[in-house]
Amino acid sequence: MAALETTSPTAKATSSPNRLLRDLAGLAVILIVAAIGFLLFPNNLALLTRITAIALLVLSLDLVTGYCGIATLGHAALFGAGAYAAGIAAAHFDINDPIAMVAIGALGGAVAGLVSGAVILRGHGLAQLVLSIAVVHLFHEIANKASEWTGGSDGLSGISPDPVFGVFEFDLWGHTAYGFGIALLVIVFMLLRILVRSPFGMLCRGIKEDPIRVSAMGASVQGTLLRMYVISGAVAGIGGALNAISTQVVGLDSLSFTTSAESLVMLVLGGTGSLFGALIGTVSFMVFKDFVSAVNPFHWLTIVGALLIAVVLFAPKGLYGTAAQLLNRSRRQ
Amino acid sequence: MSAVFQVQNLKKSFGGLAVTQDVSISMAPGDRVALIGSNGAGKTTFVNLVTGHLQPDSGKVTLGGGDVTSLGPTKRVQQGLVRSFQVTRLFADMTPQEHVALAVLQRTGRARRILGNFHAMPDVMAEVGELLHTLGIDHIATRKVSEIAYGQQRLLEIALALALKPKVLLLDEPAAGVPQSDTPRIEAALAGLPADLAVLMIEHDMDLVFRFAKRVVVLAAGAIIFDGSPQDVTKDARVREAYLGNYANDRSAA
Ligand SMILES: Nc1ncnc2c1ncn2[C@@H]1O[C@H](COP(=O)(O)OP(=O)(O)O)[C@@H](O)[C@H]1O
Ligand SMILES: [Mg+2]
């Protein structure tokens, strides 16, 4: 008992208040960046809302790749599943309340997470990567074939969401969609902060580093990973639903291999295994892509490629990871 | 007393090499067994077979009377069969405090919670603090494992096993890599173990073995060549030849 008195208070002091402060600071940063975006690009809110939806996809990818160490190039399957679930609910079942649509999107994403997780987790390393690619192609093909429900390659239209809380109509300028998106992002982000710090989040980080150690602790590795896949699916599904609500169409590109690969690029760019890294990666990639493709529509991919090589070679922990590392180092000196 | 843990006719070969040859061991609650044998004798393989990290070619493992041979490592741990690793397996990015907390959370059925944090669970914090204190690593409780000395990592490895409150504990060379000055910590932790726990320890330090064990099992080329009291092991001709050699001579000379 003597040990209790000497160790725990100090350990406690270094964690909780600090974390709360960091959470609030993080929240403030997101809101400030969102406001700056709104002021700088008032005519391009559609892009900003799209970035917000993709940020949810990249956060979701971070949960399985960054926190659990699962390699996947098929994560858009979960995003697309959420988008189609919300879109089909609206277009075919007349469920137009945006919050209900988001809930359905989360559910659709979670189910897709369960299915693709069950497949992808059968493999390891390269096999896992190949399985993930197969999964997203399969989802894509199913959506393409079920054109009565999904609109096939023409896309799913006929989505017209009701006003949020019956008050805020989705306007032509995209004000409501943007506000709705930022609100969703902030809520999800805060929930994920809690998740990654929870016992379950610790277990996932443990599995990423050494699954054998985790099983030697008596915890089920596969069960834990599958659970995280379902949670990740719900998050991606919310992103998909947001995209369906804000653009009022769902296209096959929402569950494409390209979207999957791009989301992985964004995550690596920002830094895996941190929620801020996921956000920063998304924003920098999307803004950079938009900017470069406007300036030089022919070579934008080359430039994005060069940027990525530079980051991987010179800042392997990603933009956020590297910045955090430098900051830590300078603070210590 | 009836056996809490029983291994019957365990066999395993890698390619043509028979690494475990018809090994049978039985342990009762409270047993303190040392498993010794030269490098490559098959001691770690034996532990891996017993814990389910390797599949035996044949043989049977029973725990508390139930057959666990077909169960994976996770299930066996849940039934109270816990091991430590010869080469530490820890999470480089986590602190000793987080490691032990995770083990305590897992044991108490709280490791899958998606809300809350162990810092706010007084019982977990108390148990973690106590265990780290016992092993003398409480002063580095909140450092990352990648930043602490290897000897301290070894002590943490033991703390993790103890945090799971096993019925049967298998320690694979717990003192290897621990500085001489810290081995008393390991001994103290072992001495403080519940009396009804069955412990099997693989160890090369014979002084430690003789202080700890009430029974010694000697493995040579995958087969048990001796199973008996510590007093008799040094007298056994085969053991002298296969393993003890110098140590036994030193002792009788001293
Ligand atoms: N996975 C494996 N594949 C092939 N050979 C192995 C494997 N694991 C151990 N061995 C071999 O089995 C023998 C026993 O190894 P081990 O059990 O680690 O011995 P000890 O722990 O007694 O030093 C050694 O010859 C080792 O090379
Ligand atoms: Mg060994």
PDB file of N, CA, C and O and ligand atoms in Angstrom, chain B residues 14 17 19 37-46 54 86 172-173, ligand 1:
ATOM      1  N   PHE B  14      11.125 -30.212 -35.603  1.00  0.00           N
ATOM      2  CA  PHE B  14      11.236 -29.209 -36.674  1.00  0.00           C
ATOM      3  C   PHE B  14      12.012 -29.872 -37.799  1.00  0.00           C
ATOM      4  O   PHE B  14      13.184 -30.187 -37.639  1.00  0.00           O
ATOM      5  N   LEU B  17      14.515 -32.642 -36.994  1.00  0.00           N
ATOM      6  CA  LEU B  17      15.093 -32.494 -35.664  1.00  0.00           C
ATOM      7  C   LEU B  17      14.023 -32.648 -34.577  1.00  0.00           C
ATOM      8  O   LEU B  17      13.109 -31.833 -34.483  1.00  0.00           O
ATOM      9  N   VAL B  19      12.827 -31.944 -31.277  1.00  0.00           N
ATOM     10  CA  VAL B  19      13.198 -30.949 -30.277  1.00  0.00           C
ATOM     11  C   VAL B  19      12.525 -31.248 -28.937  1.00  0.00           C
ATOM     12  O   VAL B  19      13.010 -30.856 -27.879  1.00  0.00           O
ATOM     13  N   GLY B  37      18.787 -27.122 -18.460  1.00  0.00           N
ATOM     14  CA  GLY B  37      19.297 -27.834 -19.625  1.00  0.00           C
ATOM     15  C   GLY B  37      20.110 -26.867 -20.461  1.00  0.00           C
ATOM     16  O   GLY B  37      19.876 -25.660 -20.407  1.00  0.00           O
ATOM     17  N   SER B  38      21.055 -27.415 -21.216  1.00  0.00           N
ATOM     18  CA  SER B  38      21.954 -26.528 -21.959  1.00  0.00           C
ATOM     19  C   SER B  38      21.197 -25.790 -23.069  1.00  0.00           C
ATOM     20  O   SER B  38      20.050 -26.112 -23.377  1.00  0.00           O
ATOM     21  N   ASN B  39      21.842 -24.807 -23.661  1.00  0.00           N
ATOM     22  CA  ASN B  39      21.228 -24.056 -24.750  1.00  0.00           C
ATOM     23  C   ASN B  39      20.846 -24.991 -25.886  1.00  0.00           C
ATOM     24  O   ASN B  39      21.631 -25.840 -26.275  1.00  0.00           O
ATOM     25  N   GLY B  40      19.642 -24.823 -26.387  1.00  0.00           N
ATOM     26  CA  GLY B  40      19.183 -25.671 -27.484  1.00  0.00           C
ATOM     27  C   GLY B  40      18.612 -26.994 -27.025  1.00  0.00           C
ATOM     28  O   GLY B  40      18.259 -27.846 -27.834  1.00  0.00           O
ATOM     29  N   ALA B  41      18.482 -27.181 -25.708  1.00  0.00           N
ATOM     30  CA  ALA B  41      17.949 -28.444 -25.191  1.00  0.00           C
ATOM     31  C   ALA B  41      16.456 -28.591 -25.470  1.00  0.00           C
ATOM     32  O   ALA B  41      15.911 -29.690 -25.425  1.00  0.00           O
ATOM     33  N   GLY B  42      15.798 -27.464 -25.747  1.00  0.00           N
ATOM     34  CA  GLY B  42      14.369 -27.523 -26.061  1.00  0.00           C
ATOM     35  C   GLY B  42      13.482 -26.961 -24.969  1.00  0.00           C
ATOM     36  O   GLY B  42      12.277 -27.210 -24.947  1.00  0.00           O
ATOM     37  N   LYS B  43      14.055 -26.158 -24.091  1.00  0.00           N
ATOM     38  CA  LYS B  43      13.282 -25.626 -22.966  1.00  0.00           C
ATOM     39  C   LYS B  43      12.223 -24.629 -23.439  1.00  0.00           C
ATOM     40  O   LYS B  43      11.054 -24.725 -23.073  1.00  0.00           O
ATOM     41  N   THR B  44      12.641 -23.669 -24.262  1.00  0.00           N
ATOM     42  CA  THR B  44      11.691 -22.666 -24.747  1.00  0.00           C
ATOM     43  C   THR B  44      10.633 -23.313 -25.632  1.00  0.00           C
ATOM     44  O   THR B  44       9.443 -22.970 -25.550  1.00  0.00           O
ATOM     45  N   THR B  45      11.054 -24.277 -26.446  1.00  0.00           N
ATOM     46  CA  THR B  45      10.090 -24.990 -27.280  1.00  0.00           C
ATOM     47  C   THR B  45       9.041 -25.668 -26.414  1.00  0.00           C
ATOM     48  O   THR B  45       7.848 -25.642 -26.727  1.00  0.00           O
ATOM     49  N   PHE B  46       9.490 -26.256 -25.307  1.00  0.00           N
ATOM     50  CA  PHE B  46       8.548 -26.889 -24.381  1.00  0.00           C
ATOM     51  C   PHE B  46       7.503 -25.874 -23.900  1.00  0.00           C
ATOM     52  O   PHE B  46       6.304 -26.147 -23.913  1.00  0.00           O
ATOM     53  N   LEU B  54       2.996 -22.954 -30.032  1.00  0.00           N
ATOM     54  CA  LEU B  54       3.360 -23.944 -31.051  1.00  0.00           C
ATOM     55  C   LEU B  54       2.399 -25.120 -30.914  1.00  0.00           C
ATOM     56  O   LEU B  54       1.923 -25.402 -29.816  1.00  0.00           O
ATOM     57  N   GLN B  86      11.456 -15.386 -22.897  1.00  0.00           N
ATOM     58  CA  GLN B  86      12.907 -15.333 -22.716  1.00  0.00           C
ATOM     59  C   GLN B  86      13.476 -14.041 -23.273  1.00  0.00           C
ATOM     60  O   GLN B  86      14.316 -13.388 -22.667  1.00  0.00           O
ATOM     61  N   ASP B 172      10.423 -18.087 -18.444  1.00  0.00           N
ATOM     62  CA  ASP B 172      11.519 -18.495 -19.323  1.00  0.00           C
ATOM     63  C   ASP B 172      12.730 -17.596 -19.084  1.00  0.00           C
ATOM     64  O   ASP B 172      12.790 -16.472 -19.578  1.00  0.00           O
ATOM     65  N   GLU B 173      13.662 -18.092 -18.306  1.00  0.00           N
ATOM     66  CA  GLU B 173      14.887 -17.377 -17.955  1.00  0.00           C
ATOM     67  C   GLU B 173      14.620 -15.944 -17.490  1.00  0.00           C
ATOM     68  O   GLU B 173      15.073 -14.985 -18.105  1.00  0.00           O
TER      69      GLU B 173
HETATM   70  N1  LIG C   1      10.620 -22.457 -34.931  1.00  0.00           N
HETATM   71  C1  LIG C   1      11.688 -23.266 -35.009  1.00  0.00           C
HETATM   72  N2  LIG C   1      12.000 -23.842 -36.179  1.00  0.00           N
HETATM   73  C2  LIG C   1      13.078 -24.681 -36.273  1.00  0.00           C
HETATM   74  N3  LIG C   1      13.860 -24.985 -35.246  1.00  0.00           N
HETATM   75  C3  LIG C   1      13.593 -24.451 -34.044  1.00  0.00           C
HETATM   76  C4  LIG C   1      12.493 -23.553 -33.863  1.00  0.00           C
HETATM   77  N4  LIG C   1      12.471 -23.163 -32.570  1.00  0.00           N
HETATM   78  C5  LIG C   1      13.505 -23.788 -31.967  1.00  0.00           C
HETATM   79  N5  LIG C   1      14.173 -24.551 -32.854  1.00  0.00           N
HETATM   80  C6  LIG C   1      15.323 -25.400 -32.536  1.00  0.00           C
HETATM   81  O1  LIG C   1      14.952 -26.233 -31.482  1.00  0.00           O
HETATM   82  C7  LIG C   1      16.028 -26.424 -30.595  1.00  0.00           C
HETATM   83  C8  LIG C   1      15.614 -26.066 -29.186  1.00  0.00           C
HETATM   84  O2  LIG C   1      15.462 -24.668 -29.082  1.00  0.00           O
HETATM   85  P1  LIG C   1      14.937 -23.974 -27.758  1.00  0.00           P
HETATM   86  O3  LIG C   1      13.675 -24.608 -27.347  1.00  0.00           O
HETATM   87  O4  LIG C   1      14.894 -22.511 -28.001  1.00  0.00           O
HETATM   88  O5  LIG C   1      16.079 -24.326 -26.732  1.00  0.00           O
HETATM   89  P2  LIG C   1      16.405 -23.714 -25.287  1.00  0.00           P
HETATM   90  O6  LIG C   1      15.325 -22.810 -24.884  1.00  0.00           O
HETATM   91  O7  LIG C   1      16.520 -24.916 -24.410  1.00  0.00           O
HETATM   92  O8  LIG C   1      17.723 -23.024 -25.402  1.00  0.00           O
HETATM   93  C9  LIG C   1      17.194 -25.607 -31.125  1.00  0.00           C
HETATM   94  O9  LIG C   1      18.023 -26.463 -31.844  1.00  0.00           O
HETATM   95  C10 LIG C   1      16.518 -24.620 -32.029  1.00  0.00           C
HETATM   96  O10 LIG C   1      17.376 -24.249 -33.069  1.00  0.00           O
END
